[in-house]
Amino acid sequence: MADTAAEGFQITREQAEVYEERFVPGIFAEWAPRLVAFAGIAPGDRVLDVACGTGIVARTAADAVGPDGAVTGLDLNPAMLEVAARVRPDVTWRQGDAQALPWADDTADVVTCQMALMFLPDRPRAIAEMARVARRRVAVLVPASLADQPAYAALTGVVADHAGEEGAALMAAYWSCGDLPWLLNLAARAGLTEVESRTVSGTARFPSAEAMVETEVEGSPLVDRIDETTYARIRQDGARALATYAGPDGAVAAPLVCHLVAGSPG
Ligand SMILES: C[S@@+](CC[C@H](N)C(=O)[O-])C[C@H]1O[C@@H](n2cnc3c(N)ncnc32)[C@H](O)[C@@H]1O
C-alpha cells in the first residue's frame, strides 16, 4: 500500500465513531439501499465494497445476499474498519488500497463503491481494479457537480466571498467526480460494458445550518487556511444562506444529488 495514500486518510477511532453516529444516518445511509438495488445484488452473491468506511453499504449488501452469500468491506483506514467490525461482526473487513485491490481477478460477483471515488488520486486505476475483481457488475455512486447542488453551491459562494475562489476550491473534493459524461467515459475506459447511469436527488441532514457550515469547513483543508475572523464570517453568512433549508426546529435538510453508474466487466 502506498504510504502517502495511507497517511492522507488517517483518522482516529473517535472520528470514525462520529462518522458512524452522525454522518452515516445524516448523509450516507439513504444511498446504500439505492446502490445495492442498482448494482443488482441478489441472494447468494459474493460482494466486495471498496472504500467501505464504517460499512453502511457492506452491511446493506449482507442483508441482501443472505446466508448463502458473502460480503467483504475494504478500506484504507483501520479506524473505519474497527467501527465497521463493532457494528457488524459477521461481515469480513479488510484493510487495503482501492487502487491496488488485494484480490484475484473475478473474486466477486458484484463490486460497489459509494462516495469515495473522488478521494482516490488515481480514479482510472481504481475503476480498472474494480472491473478486474468483478465477475458480473461494478456499481459506483458519487455526488453530482457543484452546479447541481443548490445548498452546497450557496455555501461555497459564501466561502468564496470571504476566503476567495482559492479557499472555495479547497472544499471542492466532493464534487470532483460529478461530471456524468466524464464518469461514463471513465467506466468505458476501464473496459466496462452495458454501462447505465441514474441521477438521483437525496437529502443531507444536519442538526442546524451552523452545524452544516462547520461540518463542511472542518471536513476540508480550508479550516487550516483561514483565520478566526474569516471563519466567524463564513459561519454567520453561511448559516444565513442555508436558513432556507432549515425546518421549524432548526434542523437542515439540504438537497444532495448523486450519480449512480454501473457496468459489466468486458
Ligand atoms: C466519505 S467515506 C465513504 C465511506 C462509505 N463508502 C460510506 O458510504 O459511508 C470515504 C472513504 O474512502 C476511504 N478511502 C480513501 N482513500 C482510500 C483508498 N485509497 N483506498 C481505500 N479506501 C480509501 C476513506 O478511509 C473513507 O472511509
Short mmCIF file of C-alpha atoms and ligand atoms in Angstrom, two decimals:
data_model
loop_
_atom_site.label_atom_id
_atom_site.label_comp_id
_atom_site.label_asym_id
_atom_site.label_seq_id
_atom_site.Cartn_x
_atom_site.Cartn_y
_atom_site.Cartn_z
CA MET A 1 0.00 0.00 0.00
CA ALA A 2 1.28 3.47 -0.86
CA ASP A 3 2.36 5.23 2.34
CA THR A 4 1.19 8.60 1.04
CA ALA A 5 -2.32 7.30 0.39
CA ALA A 6 -2.42 5.78 3.89
CA GLU A 7 -1.12 8.91 5.60
CA GLY A 8 -3.64 11.14 3.84
CA PHE A 9 -6.57 9.32 5.34
CA GLN A 10 -5.54 8.51 8.88
CA ILE A 11 -8.39 9.29 11.22
CA THR A 12 -8.78 8.35 14.86
CA ARG A 13 -11.17 5.77 16.28
CA GLU A 14 -13.10 8.64 17.86
CA GLN A 15 -13.52 10.38 14.48
CA ALA A 16 -14.67 7.09 12.94
CA GLU A 17 -17.27 6.71 15.71
CA VAL A 18 -18.51 10.26 14.98
CA TYR A 19 -18.71 9.34 11.28
CA GLU A 20 -20.87 6.31 12.12
CA GLU A 21 -23.06 8.09 14.67
CA ARG A 22 -23.63 11.37 12.84
CA PHE A 23 -22.69 11.27 9.17
CA VAL A 24 -23.91 7.79 8.25
CA PRO A 25 -27.53 8.49 9.33
CA GLY A 26 -27.34 12.14 8.19
CA ILE A 27 -25.87 11.66 4.72
CA PHE A 28 -24.73 8.18 3.64
CA ALA A 29 -27.36 5.68 4.84
CA GLU A 30 -30.09 6.66 2.39
CA TRP A 31 -27.84 5.86 -0.59
CA ALA A 32 -26.83 2.34 0.46
CA PRO A 33 -30.11 0.57 -0.46
CA ARG A 34 -30.22 2.53 -3.73
CA LEU A 35 -26.71 1.46 -4.67
CA VAL A 36 -27.31 -2.18 -3.64
CA ALA A 37 -30.50 -2.30 -5.77
CA PHE A 38 -28.85 -0.51 -8.71
CA ALA A 39 -25.94 -2.97 -8.60
CA GLY A 40 -28.42 -5.87 -8.87
CA ILE A 41 -27.13 -7.58 -5.72
CA ALA A 42 -29.12 -10.78 -5.13
CA PRO A 43 -29.25 -13.64 -2.60
CA GLY A 44 -26.14 -15.81 -2.76
CA ASP A 45 -23.90 -13.12 -4.33
CA ARG A 46 -20.29 -12.51 -3.32
CA VAL A 47 -19.87 -8.75 -2.90
CA LEU A 48 -16.83 -6.53 -2.36
CA ASP A 49 -17.48 -3.00 -1.09
CA VAL A 50 -14.50 -0.75 -1.84
CA ALA A 51 -13.69 2.20 0.46
CA CYS A 52 -16.39 0.92 2.79
CA GLY A 53 -15.90 3.41 5.64
CA THR A 54 -17.83 2.12 8.65
CA GLY A 55 -19.64 -0.29 6.35
CA ILE A 56 -23.12 1.04 5.57
CA VAL A 57 -23.14 -0.39 2.02
CA ALA A 58 -21.44 -3.65 3.02
CA ARG A 59 -23.98 -4.35 5.75
CA THR A 60 -26.90 -3.42 3.48
CA ALA A 61 -25.44 -5.81 0.89
CA ALA A 62 -25.01 -8.51 3.57
CA ASP A 63 -28.74 -8.34 4.29
CA ALA A 64 -29.46 -8.63 0.54
CA VAL A 65 -27.16 -11.60 -0.16
CA GLY A 66 -28.40 -13.60 2.84
CA PRO A 67 -26.77 -16.68 4.38
CA ASP A 68 -25.65 -18.15 1.04
CA GLY A 69 -23.75 -15.03 0.01
CA ALA A 70 -20.65 -13.29 1.34
CA VAL A 71 -19.64 -9.65 1.72
CA THR A 72 -16.22 -8.09 2.32
CA GLY A 73 -15.67 -4.40 3.02
CA LEU A 74 -12.29 -2.85 2.22
CA ASP A 75 -10.98 0.50 3.44
CA LEU A 76 -7.61 2.20 3.77
CA ASN A 77 -8.40 3.39 7.27
CA PRO A 78 -8.09 0.94 10.18
CA ALA A 79 -10.25 3.11 12.46
CA MET A 80 -13.16 2.94 10.00
CA LEU A 81 -12.78 -0.84 9.87
CA GLU A 82 -12.73 -1.16 13.69
CA VAL A 83 -16.08 0.61 13.88
CA ALA A 84 -17.42 -1.45 10.97
CA ALA A 85 -16.46 -4.66 12.81
CA ARG A 86 -18.04 -3.44 16.05
CA VAL A 87 -21.34 -2.69 14.30
CA ARG A 88 -21.39 -5.80 12.09
CA PRO A 89 -19.03 -8.60 13.20
CA ASP A 90 -20.46 -11.15 10.74
CA VAL A 91 -19.13 -9.25 7.68
CA THR A 92 -15.46 -9.60 6.65
CA TRP A 93 -13.44 -6.37 6.90
CA ARG A 94 -10.07 -5.86 5.27
CA GLN A 95 -7.56 -3.04 5.10
CA GLY A 96 -6.26 -2.11 1.65
CA ASP A 97 -5.94 0.46 -1.10
CA ALA A 98 -8.75 0.83 -3.65
CA GLN A 99 -6.11 1.46 -6.30
CA ALA A 100 -4.43 -1.91 -5.76
CA LEU A 101 -7.14 -4.33 -4.61
CA PRO A 102 -5.76 -7.33 -2.70
CA TRP A 103 -7.88 -9.87 -4.61
CA ALA A 104 -7.52 -12.10 -7.65
CA ASP A 105 -9.43 -11.48 -10.90
CA ASP A 106 -13.16 -12.37 -10.76
CA THR A 107 -13.20 -12.74 -6.96
CA ALA A 108 -16.66 -11.19 -6.59
CA ASP A 109 -19.98 -11.21 -8.40
CA VAL A 110 -20.51 -7.52 -7.67
CA VAL A 111 -18.19 -4.67 -6.58
CA THR A 112 -19.63 -1.49 -5.06
CA CYS A 113 -18.04 1.85 -4.16
CA GLN A 114 -20.07 4.62 -2.53
CA MET A 115 -18.99 8.26 -2.05
CA ALA A 116 -15.27 7.55 -2.28
CA LEU A 117 -14.02 7.70 -5.88
CA MET A 118 -13.47 11.47 -5.55
CA PHE A 119 -10.91 10.91 -2.76
CA LEU A 120 -8.76 8.50 -4.77
CA PRO A 121 -5.81 10.08 -6.58
CA ASP A 122 -5.87 7.55 -9.45
CA ARG A 123 -9.50 7.13 -10.42
CA PRO A 124 -8.94 5.28 -13.74
CA ARG A 125 -6.80 2.74 -11.89
CA ALA A 126 -9.38 2.33 -9.11
CA ILE A 127 -12.22 1.65 -11.57
CA ALA A 128 -9.99 -0.72 -13.56
CA GLU A 129 -9.23 -2.58 -10.33
CA MET A 130 -12.93 -2.90 -9.53
CA ALA A 131 -13.57 -4.20 -13.07
CA ARG A 132 -10.73 -6.71 -12.67
CA VAL A 133 -12.05 -8.31 -9.47
CA ALA A 134 -15.74 -8.24 -10.52
CA ARG A 135 -17.35 -11.05 -12.47
CA ARG A 136 -20.80 -9.55 -13.16
CA ARG A 137 -21.21 -5.87 -12.17
CA VAL A 138 -19.39 -2.82 -10.84
CA ALA A 139 -21.54 -0.06 -9.31
CA VAL A 140 -20.25 3.32 -8.19
CA LEU A 141 -22.00 6.26 -6.53
CA VAL A 142 -20.62 9.81 -6.43
CA PRO A 143 -22.12 13.25 -5.81
CA ALA A 144 -23.02 15.25 -8.93
CA SER A 145 -21.20 18.50 -9.78
CA LEU A 146 -21.49 21.56 -7.55
CA ALA A 147 -23.67 23.24 -10.19
CA ASP A 148 -26.33 20.59 -9.42
CA GLN A 149 -26.19 21.16 -5.63
CA PRO A 150 -28.07 24.37 -4.71
CA ALA A 151 -27.42 24.26 -0.95
CA TYR A 152 -23.74 23.40 -1.28
CA ALA A 153 -23.33 25.95 -4.09
CA ALA A 154 -24.80 28.64 -1.79
CA LEU A 155 -22.35 27.70 0.97
CA THR A 156 -19.44 27.62 -1.49
CA GLY A 157 -20.45 31.12 -2.69
CA VAL A 158 -20.22 32.41 0.89
CA VAL A 159 -16.80 30.79 1.30
CA ALA A 160 -15.62 32.41 -1.96
CA ASP A 161 -16.86 35.82 -0.68
CA HIS A 162 -14.70 35.56 2.45
CA ALA A 163 -11.81 33.25 1.52
CA GLY A 164 -11.61 33.78 -2.24
CA GLU A 165 -12.02 31.26 -5.06
CA GLU A 166 -8.88 29.51 -3.84
CA GLY A 167 -10.48 28.95 -0.43
CA ALA A 168 -13.71 27.71 -2.04
CA ALA A 169 -11.69 25.29 -4.19
CA LEU A 170 -10.42 23.61 -1.00
CA MET A 171 -13.98 22.45 -0.32
CA ALA A 172 -14.48 21.06 -3.82
CA ALA A 173 -13.26 17.46 -3.36
CA TYR A 174 -16.76 16.03 -3.03
CA TRP A 175 -17.85 17.36 -6.42
CA SER A 176 -14.73 16.39 -8.35
CA CYS A 177 -16.23 13.26 -9.99
CA GLY A 178 -19.63 14.78 -10.64
CA ASP A 179 -19.43 15.32 -14.40
CA LEU A 180 -21.54 12.46 -15.79
CA PRO A 181 -20.04 12.26 -19.33
CA TRP A 182 -16.56 12.14 -17.74
CA LEU A 183 -17.73 9.38 -15.39
CA LEU A 184 -19.24 7.33 -18.23
CA ASN A 185 -16.03 7.72 -20.20
CA LEU A 186 -14.03 6.54 -17.16
CA ALA A 187 -16.22 3.44 -16.95
CA ALA A 188 -15.82 2.71 -20.67
CA ARG A 189 -12.05 3.16 -20.49
CA ALA A 190 -11.92 0.66 -17.64
CA GLY A 191 -13.47 -1.87 -20.02
CA LEU A 192 -16.97 -1.81 -18.51
CA THR A 193 -19.80 -2.55 -20.95
CA GLU A 194 -23.59 -2.25 -20.70
CA VAL A 195 -22.96 0.91 -18.70
CA GLU A 196 -26.05 2.54 -17.23
CA SER A 197 -26.46 5.59 -15.03
CA ARG A 198 -29.10 7.24 -12.90
CA THR A 199 -29.06 10.67 -11.28
CA VAL A 200 -30.99 10.80 -8.02
CA SER A 201 -31.77 13.56 -5.54
CA GLY A 202 -31.39 12.82 -1.84
CA THR A 203 -31.07 14.78 1.39
CA ALA A 204 -28.14 15.65 3.63
CA ARG A 205 -29.34 16.24 7.19
CA PHE A 206 -27.68 18.39 9.85
CA PRO A 207 -28.89 19.49 13.31
CA SER A 208 -28.65 23.17 12.24
CA ALA A 209 -27.44 25.46 9.44
CA GLU A 210 -24.41 26.37 11.54
CA ALA A 211 -23.61 22.68 12.04
CA MET A 212 -23.68 22.17 8.26
CA VAL A 213 -21.24 25.06 7.74
CA GLU A 214 -18.92 23.73 10.45
CA THR A 215 -19.06 20.17 9.10
CA GLU A 216 -18.19 21.22 5.58
CA VAL A 217 -15.44 23.69 6.55
CA GLU A 218 -13.86 21.48 9.22
CA GLY A 219 -14.06 18.40 6.97
CA SER A 220 -11.94 20.16 4.35
CA PRO A 221 -8.40 21.62 4.20
CA LEU A 222 -9.98 25.10 4.28
CA VAL A 223 -10.16 25.07 8.07
CA ASP A 224 -6.34 25.23 8.32
CA ARG A 225 -6.08 28.14 5.85
CA ILE A 226 -8.41 30.72 7.39
CA ASP A 227 -8.11 32.87 10.50
CA GLU A 228 -10.70 33.06 13.26
CA THR A 229 -12.30 36.25 11.93
CA THR A 230 -12.76 34.81 8.43
CA TYR A 231 -14.20 31.59 9.86
CA ALA A 232 -16.63 33.57 12.05
CA ARG A 233 -17.89 35.46 8.96
CA ILE A 234 -18.26 32.25 6.96
CA ARG A 235 -20.19 30.69 9.85
CA GLN A 236 -22.53 33.65 10.13
CA ASP A 237 -23.21 34.26 6.42
CA GLY A 238 -23.17 30.52 5.63
CA ALA A 239 -25.83 29.83 8.26
CA ARG A 240 -27.92 32.68 6.82
CA ALA A 241 -27.56 31.33 3.25
CA LEU A 242 -28.64 27.85 4.38
CA ALA A 243 -31.56 29.02 6.54
CA THR A 244 -33.93 28.34 3.64
CA TYR A 245 -33.23 24.60 4.10
CA ALA A 246 -33.98 24.65 7.85
CA GLY A 247 -37.25 23.40 9.36
CA PRO A 248 -39.10 24.88 12.35
CA ASP A 249 -36.76 23.03 14.76
CA GLY A 250 -33.72 24.49 13.00
CA ALA A 251 -32.63 21.14 11.53
CA VAL A 252 -31.36 21.38 7.95
CA ALA A 253 -32.42 19.11 5.09
CA ALA A 254 -30.19 20.07 2.16
CA PRO A 255 -30.64 18.56 -1.30
CA LEU A 256 -27.78 16.30 -2.37
CA VAL A 257 -27.78 14.97 -5.95
CA CYS A 258 -25.75 11.86 -6.80
CA HIS A 259 -24.91 9.81 -9.89
CA LEU A 260 -25.10 6.02 -9.83
CA VAL A 261 -23.08 4.35 -12.59
CA ALA A 262 -22.88 0.59 -13.18
CA GLY A 263 -21.29 -1.59 -15.83
CA SER A 264 -20.24 -5.15 -16.57
CA PRO A 265 -16.63 -6.26 -16.92
CA GLY A 266 -15.95 -6.95 -20.59
C1 LIG B 1 -16.84 9.56 2.52
S1 LIG B 1 -16.21 8.00 3.04
C2 LIG B 1 -17.41 6.88 2.33
C3 LIG B 1 -17.42 5.58 3.07
C4 LIG B 1 -18.55 4.61 2.74
N1 LIG B 1 -18.45 4.09 1.38
C5 LIG B 1 -19.91 5.19 3.01
O1 LIG B 1 -20.72 5.30 2.08
O2 LIG B 1 -20.15 5.57 4.18
C6 LIG B 1 -14.76 7.73 2.02
C7 LIG B 1 -13.95 6.51 2.46
O3 LIG B 1 -12.91 6.28 1.50
C8 LIG B 1 -11.82 5.72 2.22
N2 LIG B 1 -10.61 5.81 1.38
C9 LIG B 1 -9.95 6.92 0.99
N3 LIG B 1 -8.91 6.60 0.21
C10 LIG B 1 -8.92 5.25 0.08
C11 LIG B 1 -8.10 4.32 -0.64
N4 LIG B 1 -7.06 4.71 -1.36
N5 LIG B 1 -8.42 3.01 -0.56
C12 LIG B 1 -9.47 2.58 0.17
N6 LIG B 1 -10.27 3.42 0.88
C13 LIG B 1 -10.00 4.74 0.82
C14 LIG B 1 -11.76 6.55 3.50
O4 LIG B 1 -10.99 5.93 4.51
C15 LIG B 1 -13.26 6.63 3.82
O5 LIG B 1 -13.66 5.58 4.65
#
